[in-house]
Amino acid sequence: MKKLLLVLSVISLVSFTSCKQNAAKKIEATNLTAAAERDASASKFPVMEFDKMEYDFGEIEKGKSVETNFSYTNTGDAPLVITNIQSSCGCTVPQNWSRDPLAPGETGQFTVQYNGSGTNKITKTITVTANTEKGKEVVKISAFVKPAETNS
């Protein structure tokens, strides 16, 4: 019984070793080159560079709708794709951004509309979800909302 177990162990060892050698022979130089190129391009990301990170509307009357544009440039090494733009509340609406890939060096923009709700100093954040290295970029708007004038 011991001899049989020893013989089976030797046969298993030889067969596993030969499989490993056959696998090493199957690696082709073209596959290695393609894998190296793929790995090198995987480390390239788009970079969003904004014309401004914050916009202040100044003093506005309560209920007055205002809007601004945020422009951005892809200064990275890969196409930029924006998947979503979301504000911190429903009173601020981001709109009009391109869902198409933006090539390196190209510029795009989106509009942010604020409906004038709230009172006194307000600050709202707009989160841009994109395929950048961080995954999210944040810009802000602010204003001082004056009470609406009443006619007495």
PDB file of N, CA and C in Angstrom, residues 28-102:
ATOM      1  N   GLU A  28       3.163  34.019 -25.521  1.00  0.00           N
ATOM      2  CA  GLU A  28       3.728  34.559 -26.746  1.00  0.00           C
ATOM      3  C   GLU A  28       4.177  36.004 -26.528  1.00  0.00           C
ATOM      4  N   ALA A  29       5.180  36.389 -27.251  1.00  0.00           N
ATOM      5  CA  ALA A  29       5.729  37.740 -27.120  1.00  0.00           C
ATOM      6  C   ALA A  29       4.699  38.799 -27.505  1.00  0.00           C
ATOM      7  N   THR A  30       3.863  38.524 -28.500  1.00  0.00           N
ATOM      8  CA  THR A  30       2.854  39.508 -28.907  1.00  0.00           C
ATOM      9  C   THR A  30       1.847  39.750 -27.786  1.00  0.00           C
ATOM     10  N   ASN A  31       1.484  38.704 -27.063  1.00  0.00           N
ATOM     11  CA  ASN A  31       0.551  38.861 -25.941  1.00  0.00           C
ATOM     12  C   ASN A  31       1.189  39.686 -24.823  1.00  0.00           C
ATOM     13  N   LEU A  32       2.474  39.471 -24.578  1.00  0.00           N
ATOM     14  CA  LEU A  32       3.169  40.244 -23.552  1.00  0.00           C
ATOM     15  C   LEU A  32       3.218  41.722 -23.914  1.00  0.00           C
ATOM     16  N   THR A  33       3.463  42.016 -25.191  1.00  0.00           N
ATOM     17  CA  THR A  33       3.515  43.400 -25.648  1.00  0.00           C
ATOM     18  C   THR A  33       2.140  44.062 -25.514  1.00  0.00           C
ATOM     19  N   ALA A  34       1.104  43.347 -25.921  1.00  0.00           N
ATOM     20  CA  ALA A  34      -0.254  43.891 -25.820  1.00  0.00           C
ATOM     21  C   ALA A  34      -0.633  44.142 -24.370  1.00  0.00           C
ATOM     22  N   ALA A  35      -0.262  43.240 -23.479  1.00  0.00           N
ATOM     23  CA  ALA A  35      -0.565  43.409 -22.056  1.00  0.00           C
ATOM     24  C   ALA A  35       0.194  44.600 -21.473  1.00  0.00           C
ATOM     25  N   ALA A  36       1.423  44.799 -21.873  1.00  0.00           N
ATOM     26  CA  ALA A  36       2.212  45.925 -21.379  1.00  0.00           C
ATOM     27  C   ALA A  36       1.613  47.253 -21.850  1.00  0.00           C
ATOM     28  N   GLU A  37       1.161  47.309 -23.108  1.00  0.00           N
ATOM     29  CA  GLU A  37       0.531  48.526 -23.622  1.00  0.00           C
ATOM     30  C   GLU A  37      -0.784  48.804 -22.902  1.00  0.00           C
ATOM     31  N   ARG A  38      -1.561  47.759 -22.659  1.00  0.00           N
ATOM     32  CA  ARG A  38      -2.831  47.911 -21.952  1.00  0.00           C
ATOM     33  C   ARG A  38      -2.606  48.437 -20.537  1.00  0.00           C
ATOM     34  N   ASP A  39      -1.616  47.887 -19.843  1.00  0.00           N
ATOM     35  CA  ASP A  39      -1.314  48.323 -18.480  1.00  0.00           C
ATOM     36  C   ASP A  39      -0.824  49.768 -18.453  1.00  0.00           C
ATOM     37  N   ALA A  40      -0.049  50.162 -19.450  1.00  0.00           N
ATOM     38  CA  ALA A  40       0.454  51.538 -19.496  1.00  0.00           C
ATOM     39  C   ALA A  40      -0.683  52.524 -19.743  1.00  0.00           C
ATOM     40  N   SER A  41      -1.627  52.164 -20.617  1.00  0.00           N
ATOM     41  CA  SER A  41      -2.737  53.080 -20.892  1.00  0.00           C
ATOM     42  C   SER A  41      -3.756  53.093 -19.765  1.00  0.00           C
ATOM     43  N   ALA A  42      -3.802  52.058 -18.945  1.00  0.00           N
ATOM     44  CA  ALA A  42      -4.741  52.018 -17.816  1.00  0.00           C
ATOM     45  C   ALA A  42      -4.378  53.036 -16.751  1.00  0.00           C
ATOM     46  N   SER A  43      -3.139  53.483 -16.726  1.00  0.00           N
ATOM     47  CA  SER A  43      -2.725  54.461 -15.720  1.00  0.00           C
ATOM     48  C   SER A  43      -2.915  55.898 -16.201  1.00  0.00           C
ATOM     49  N   LYS A  44      -3.444  56.079 -17.413  1.00  0.00           N
ATOM     50  CA  LYS A  44      -3.692  57.414 -17.943  1.00  0.00           C
ATOM     51  C   LYS A  44      -5.137  57.805 -17.651  1.00  0.00           C
ATOM     52  N   PHE A  45      -5.318  58.982 -17.058  1.00  0.00           N
ATOM     53  CA  PHE A  45      -6.643  59.460 -16.713  1.00  0.00           C
ATOM     54  C   PHE A  45      -6.890  60.836 -17.323  1.00  0.00           C
ATOM     55  N   PRO A  46      -8.158  61.173 -17.562  1.00  0.00           N
ATOM     56  CA  PRO A  46      -8.462  62.552 -17.927  1.00  0.00           C
ATOM     57  C   PRO A  46      -8.370  63.427 -16.676  1.00  0.00           C
ATOM     58  N   VAL A  47      -8.116  64.702 -16.872  1.00  0.00           N
ATOM     59  CA  VAL A  47      -8.042  65.663 -15.766  1.00  0.00           C
ATOM     60  C   VAL A  47      -8.965  66.824 -16.118  1.00  0.00           C
ATOM     61  N   MET A  48      -9.890  67.148 -15.213  1.00  0.00           N
ATOM     62  CA  MET A  48     -10.800  68.282 -15.421  1.00  0.00           C
ATOM     63  C   MET A  48     -10.192  69.518 -14.786  1.00  0.00           C
ATOM     64  N   GLU A  49      -9.956  70.525 -15.610  1.00  0.00           N
ATOM     65  CA  GLU A  49      -9.454  71.798 -15.102  1.00  0.00           C
ATOM     66  C   GLU A  49     -10.537  72.844 -15.381  1.00  0.00           C
ATOM     67  N   PHE A  50     -11.097  73.426 -14.308  1.00  0.00           N
ATOM     68  CA  PHE A  50     -12.197  74.381 -14.430  1.00  0.00           C
ATOM     69  C   PHE A  50     -11.694  75.805 -14.589  1.00  0.00           C
ATOM     70  N   ASP A  51     -12.494  76.638 -15.279  1.00  0.00           N
ATOM     71  CA  ASP A  51     -12.170  78.060 -15.393  1.00  0.00           C
ATOM     72  C   ASP A  51     -12.363  78.756 -14.051  1.00  0.00           C
ATOM     73  N   LYS A  52     -13.257  78.234 -13.215  1.00  0.00           N
ATOM     74  CA  LYS A  52     -13.482  78.747 -11.856  1.00  0.00           C
ATOM     75  C   LYS A  52     -14.017  77.591 -11.011  1.00  0.00           C
ATOM     76  N   MET A  53     -13.647  77.575  -9.751  1.00  0.00           N
ATOM     77  CA  MET A  53     -14.115  76.522  -8.843  1.00  0.00           C
ATOM     78  C   MET A  53     -15.329  76.985  -8.040  1.00  0.00           C
ATOM     79  N   GLU A  54     -15.541  78.305  -7.994  1.00  0.00           N
ATOM     80  CA  GLU A  54     -16.680  78.860  -7.270  1.00  0.00           C
ATOM     81  C   GLU A  54     -17.157  80.111  -7.984  1.00  0.00           C
ATOM     82  N   TYR A  55     -18.483  80.301  -7.996  1.00  0.00           N
ATOM     83  CA  TYR A  55     -19.052  81.508  -8.592  1.00  0.00           C
ATOM     84  C   TYR A  55     -19.978  82.151  -7.574  1.00  0.00           C
ATOM     85  N   ASP A  56     -19.795  83.464  -7.343  1.00  0.00           N
ATOM     86  CA  ASP A  56     -20.615  84.216  -6.404  1.00  0.00           C
ATOM     87  C   ASP A  56     -21.564  85.116  -7.196  1.00  0.00           C
ATOM     88  N   PHE A  57     -22.876  84.909  -7.026  1.00  0.00           N
ATOM     89  CA  PHE A  57     -23.871  85.733  -7.711  1.00  0.00           C
ATOM     90  C   PHE A  57     -24.011  87.116  -7.069  1.00  0.00           C
ATOM     91  N   GLY A  58     -23.411  87.314  -5.901  1.00  0.00           N
ATOM     92  CA  GLY A  58     -23.557  88.585  -5.195  1.00  0.00           C
ATOM     93  C   GLY A  58     -24.915  88.636  -4.511  1.00  0.00           C
ATOM     94  N   GLU A  59     -25.500  89.829  -4.432  1.00  0.00           N
ATOM     95  CA  GLU A  59     -26.821  89.987  -3.817  1.00  0.00           C
ATOM     96  C   GLU A  59     -27.899  89.747  -4.861  1.00  0.00           C
ATOM     97  N   ILE A  60     -28.870  88.915  -4.496  1.00  0.00           N
ATOM     98  CA  ILE A  60     -30.022  88.671  -5.374  1.00  0.00           C
ATOM     99  C   ILE A  60     -31.282  88.738  -4.520  1.00  0.00           C
ATOM    100  N   GLU A  61     -32.405  89.034  -5.161  1.00  0.00           N
ATOM    101  CA  GLU A  61     -33.679  89.066  -4.448  1.00  0.00           C
ATOM    102  C   GLU A  61     -34.218  87.651  -4.309  1.00  0.00           C
ATOM    103  N   LYS A  62     -34.888  87.416  -3.186  1.00  0.00           N
ATOM    104  CA  LYS A  62     -35.483  86.110  -2.939  1.00  0.00           C
ATOM    105  C   LYS A  62     -36.423  85.762  -4.088  1.00  0.00           C
ATOM    106  N   GLY A  63     -36.318  84.555  -4.589  1.00  0.00           N
ATOM    107  CA  GLY A  63     -37.166  84.075  -5.674  1.00  0.00           C
ATOM    108  C   GLY A  63     -36.664  84.405  -7.069  1.00  0.00           C
ATOM    109  N   LYS A  64     -35.606  85.209  -7.191  1.00  0.00           N
ATOM    110  CA  LYS A  64     -35.072  85.552  -8.504  1.00  0.00           C
ATOM    111  C   LYS A  64     -34.154  84.428  -8.983  1.00  0.00           C
ATOM    112  N   SER A  65     -34.429  83.911 -10.154  1.00  0.00           N
ATOM    113  CA  SER A  65     -33.628  82.830 -10.719  1.00  0.00           C
ATOM    114  C   SER A  65     -32.386  83.396 -11.405  1.00  0.00           C
ATOM    115  N   VAL A  66     -31.241  82.804 -11.117  1.00  0.00           N
ATOM    116  CA  VAL A  66     -29.980  83.220 -11.741  1.00  0.00           C
ATOM    117  C   VAL A  66     -29.250  81.979 -12.244  1.00  0.00           C
ATOM    118  N   GLU A  67     -28.342  82.172 -13.186  1.00  0.00           N
ATOM    119  CA  GLU A  67     -27.565  81.031 -13.685  1.00  0.00           C
ATOM    120  C   GLU A  67     -26.167  81.468 -14.095  1.00  0.00           C
ATOM    121  N   THR A  68     -25.274  80.480 -14.126  1.00  0.00           N
ATOM    122  CA  THR A  68     -23.905  80.697 -14.563  1.00  0.00           C
ATOM    123  C   THR A  68     -23.427  79.454 -15.300  1.00  0.00           C
ATOM    124  N   ASN A  69     -22.353  79.600 -16.040  1.00  0.00           N
ATOM    125  CA  ASN A  69     -21.731  78.478 -16.746  1.00  0.00           C
ATOM    126  C   ASN A  69     -20.385  78.164 -16.106  1.00  0.00           C
ATOM    127  N   PHE A  70     -20.098  76.887 -15.997  1.00  0.00           N
ATOM    128  CA  PHE A  70     -18.771  76.433 -15.589  1.00  0.00           C
ATOM    129  C   PHE A  70     -18.127  75.787 -16.812  1.00  0.00           C
ATOM    130  N   SER A  71     -16.983  76.301 -17.226  1.00  0.00           N
ATOM    131  CA  SER A  71     -16.232  75.722 -18.340  1.00  0.00           C
ATOM    132  C   SER A  71     -15.109  74.867 -17.780  1.00  0.00           C
ATOM    133  N   TYR A  72     -14.788  73.809 -18.493  1.00  0.00           N
ATOM    134  CA  TYR A  72     -13.718  72.910 -18.072  1.00  0.00           C
ATOM    135  C   TYR A  72     -12.957  72.433 -19.297  1.00  0.00           C
ATOM    136  N   THR A  73     -11.693  72.092 -19.075  1.00  0.00           N
ATOM    137  CA  THR A  73     -10.831  71.576 -20.128  1.00  0.00           C
ATOM    138  C   THR A  73     -10.275  70.235 -19.685  1.00  0.00           C
ATOM    139  N   ASN A  74     -10.208  69.295 -20.595  1.00  0.00           N
ATOM    140  CA  ASN A  74      -9.583  68.007 -20.312  1.00  0.00           C
ATOM    141  C   ASN A  74      -8.078  68.164 -20.529  1.00  0.00           C
ATOM    142  N   THR A  75      -7.325  68.294 -19.445  1.00  0.00           N
ATOM    143  CA  THR A  75      -5.869  68.449 -19.551  1.00  0.00           C
ATOM    144  C   THR A  75      -5.141  67.135 -19.312  1.00  0.00           C
ATOM    145  N   GLY A  76      -5.875  66.033 -19.286  1.00  0.00           N
ATOM    146  CA  GLY A  76      -5.271  64.726 -19.045  1.00  0.00           C
ATOM    147  C   GLY A  76      -4.848  64.032 -20.318  1.00  0.00           C
ATOM    148  N   ASP A  77      -4.618  62.712 -20.187  1.00  0.00           N
ATOM    149  CA  ASP A  77      -4.101  61.911 -21.299  1.00  0.00           C
ATOM    150  C   ASP A  77      -5.123  60.931 -21.869  1.00  0.00           C
ATOM    151  N   ALA A  78      -6.377  61.027 -21.432  1.00  0.00           N
ATOM    152  CA  ALA A  78      -7.409  60.100 -21.894  1.00  0.00           C
ATOM    153  C   ALA A  78      -8.706  60.874 -22.098  1.00  0.00           C
ATOM    154  N   PRO A  79      -9.644  60.340 -22.880  1.00  0.00           N
ATOM    155  CA  PRO A  79     -10.923  61.018 -23.084  1.00  0.00           C
ATOM    156  C   PRO A  79     -11.696  61.154 -21.764  1.00  0.00           C
ATOM    157  N   LEU A  80     -12.324  62.302 -21.578  1.00  0.00           N
ATOM    158  CA  LEU A  80     -13.101  62.602 -20.375  1.00  0.00           C
ATOM    159  C   LEU A  80     -14.570  62.286 -20.639  1.00  0.00           C
ATOM    160  N   VAL A  81     -15.179  61.535 -19.722  1.00  0.00           N
ATOM    161  CA  VAL A  81     -16.601  61.214 -19.828  1.00  0.00           C
ATOM    162  C   VAL A  81     -17.283  61.614 -18.526  1.00  0.00           C
ATOM    163  N   ILE A  82     -18.229  62.537 -18.621  1.00  0.00           N
ATOM    164  CA  ILE A  82     -19.013  62.940 -17.448  1.00  0.00           C
ATOM    165  C   ILE A  82     -20.256  62.064 -17.414  1.00  0.00           C
ATOM    166  N   THR A  83     -20.454  61.363 -16.305  1.00  0.00           N
ATOM    167  CA  THR A  83     -21.604  60.473 -16.195  1.00  0.00           C
ATOM    168  C   THR A  83     -22.769  61.113 -15.447  1.00  0.00           C
ATOM    169  N   ASN A  84     -22.488  62.104 -14.597  1.00  0.00           N
ATOM    170  CA  ASN A  84     -23.559  62.756 -13.850  1.00  0.00           C
ATOM    171  C   ASN A  84     -23.061  64.080 -13.272  1.00  0.00           C
ATOM    172  N   ILE A  85     -23.983  65.017 -13.133  1.00  0.00           N
ATOM    173  CA  ILE A  85     -23.714  66.259 -12.405  1.00  0.00           C
ATOM    174  C   ILE A  85     -24.905  66.453 -11.475  1.00  0.00           C
ATOM    175  N   GLN A  86     -24.609  66.604 -10.182  1.00  0.00           N
ATOM    176  CA  GLN A  86     -25.666  66.655  -9.185  1.00  0.00           C
ATOM    177  C   GLN A  86     -25.397  67.782  -8.194  1.00  0.00           C
ATOM    178  N   SER A  87     -26.454  68.481  -7.787  1.00  0.00           N
ATOM    179  CA  SER A  87     -26.299  69.570  -6.828  1.00  0.00           C
ATOM    180  C   SER A  87     -26.649  69.094  -5.427  1.00  0.00           C
ATOM    181  N   SER A  88     -26.289  69.922  -4.445  1.00  0.00           N
ATOM    182  CA  SER A  88     -26.524  69.565  -3.052  1.00  0.00           C
ATOM    183  C   SER A  88     -27.980  69.754  -2.634  1.00  0.00           C
ATOM    184  N   CYS A  89     -28.803  70.418  -3.463  1.00  0.00           N
ATOM    185  CA  CYS A  89     -30.228  70.551  -3.142  1.00  0.00           C
ATOM    186  C   CYS A  89     -31.016  70.762  -4.429  1.00  0.00           C
ATOM    187  N   GLY A  90     -32.330  70.677  -4.319  1.00  0.00           N
ATOM    188  CA  GLY A  90     -33.195  70.808  -5.485  1.00  0.00           C
ATOM    189  C   GLY A  90     -33.327  72.226  -6.008  1.00  0.00           C
ATOM    190  N   CYS A  91     -32.862  73.219  -5.248  1.00  0.00           N
ATOM    191  CA  CYS A  91     -32.965  74.611  -5.691  1.00  0.00           C
ATOM    192  C   CYS A  91     -31.882  74.971  -6.716  1.00  0.00           C
ATOM    193  N   THR A  92     -30.932  74.087  -6.886  1.00  0.00           N
ATOM    194  CA  THR A  92     -29.827  74.318  -7.813  1.00  0.00           C
ATOM    195  C   THR A  92     -29.852  73.215  -8.862  1.00  0.00           C
ATOM    196  N   VAL A  93     -29.940  73.604 -10.126  1.00  0.00           N
ATOM    197  CA  VAL A  93     -30.114  72.615 -11.187  1.00  0.00           C
ATOM    198  C   VAL A  93     -28.967  72.708 -12.189  1.00  0.00           C
ATOM    199  N   PRO A  94     -28.098  71.675 -12.243  1.00  0.00           N
ATOM    200  CA  PRO A  94     -27.085  71.631 -13.307  1.00  0.00           C
ATOM    201  C   PRO A  94     -27.717  71.069 -14.582  1.00  0.00           C
ATOM    202  N   GLN A  95     -27.321  71.614 -15.725  1.00  0.00           N
ATOM    203  CA  GLN A  95     -27.904  71.167 -16.992  1.00  0.00           C
ATOM    204  C   GLN A  95     -26.968  71.452 -18.157  1.00  0.00           C
ATOM    205  N   ASN A  96     -27.338  70.899 -19.304  1.00  0.00           N
ATOM    206  CA  ASN A  96     -26.659  71.159 -20.580  1.00  0.00           C
ATOM    207  C   ASN A  96     -25.208  70.710 -20.624  1.00  0.00           C
ATOM    208  N   TRP A  97     -24.887  69.540 -20.104  1.00  0.00           N
ATOM    209  CA  TRP A  97     -23.529  69.042 -20.257  1.00  0.00           C
ATOM    210  C   TRP A  97     -23.526  67.915 -21.282  1.00  0.00           C
ATOM    211  N   SER A  98     -22.407  67.749 -21.927  1.00  0.00           N
ATOM    212  CA  SER A  98     -22.271  66.732 -22.962  1.00  0.00           C
ATOM    213  C   SER A  98     -21.975  65.373 -22.347  1.00  0.00           C
ATOM    214  N   ARG A  99     -22.646  64.369 -22.848  1.00  0.00           N
ATOM    215  CA  ARG A  99     -22.382  62.998 -22.401  1.00  0.00           C
ATOM    216  C   ARG A  99     -21.379  62.299 -23.327  1.00  0.00           C
ATOM    217  N   ASP A 100     -20.957  63.004 -24.367  1.00  0.00           N
ATOM    218  CA  ASP A 100     -19.969  62.446 -25.301  1.00  0.00           C
ATOM    219  C   ASP A 100     -18.569  62.581 -24.713  1.00  0.00           C
ATOM    220  N   PRO A 101     -17.670  61.666 -25.046  1.00  0.00           N
ATOM    221  CA  PRO A 101     -16.281  61.778 -24.555  1.00  0.00           C
ATOM    222  C   PRO A 101     -15.624  63.061 -25.050  1.00  0.00           C
ATOM    223  N   LEU A 102     -14.864  63.686 -24.166  1.00  0.00           N
ATOM    224  CA  LEU A 102     -14.142  64.924 -24.480  1.00  0.00           C
ATOM    225  C   LEU A 102     -12.665  64.579 -24.597  1.00  0.00           C
TER     226      LEU A 102
END
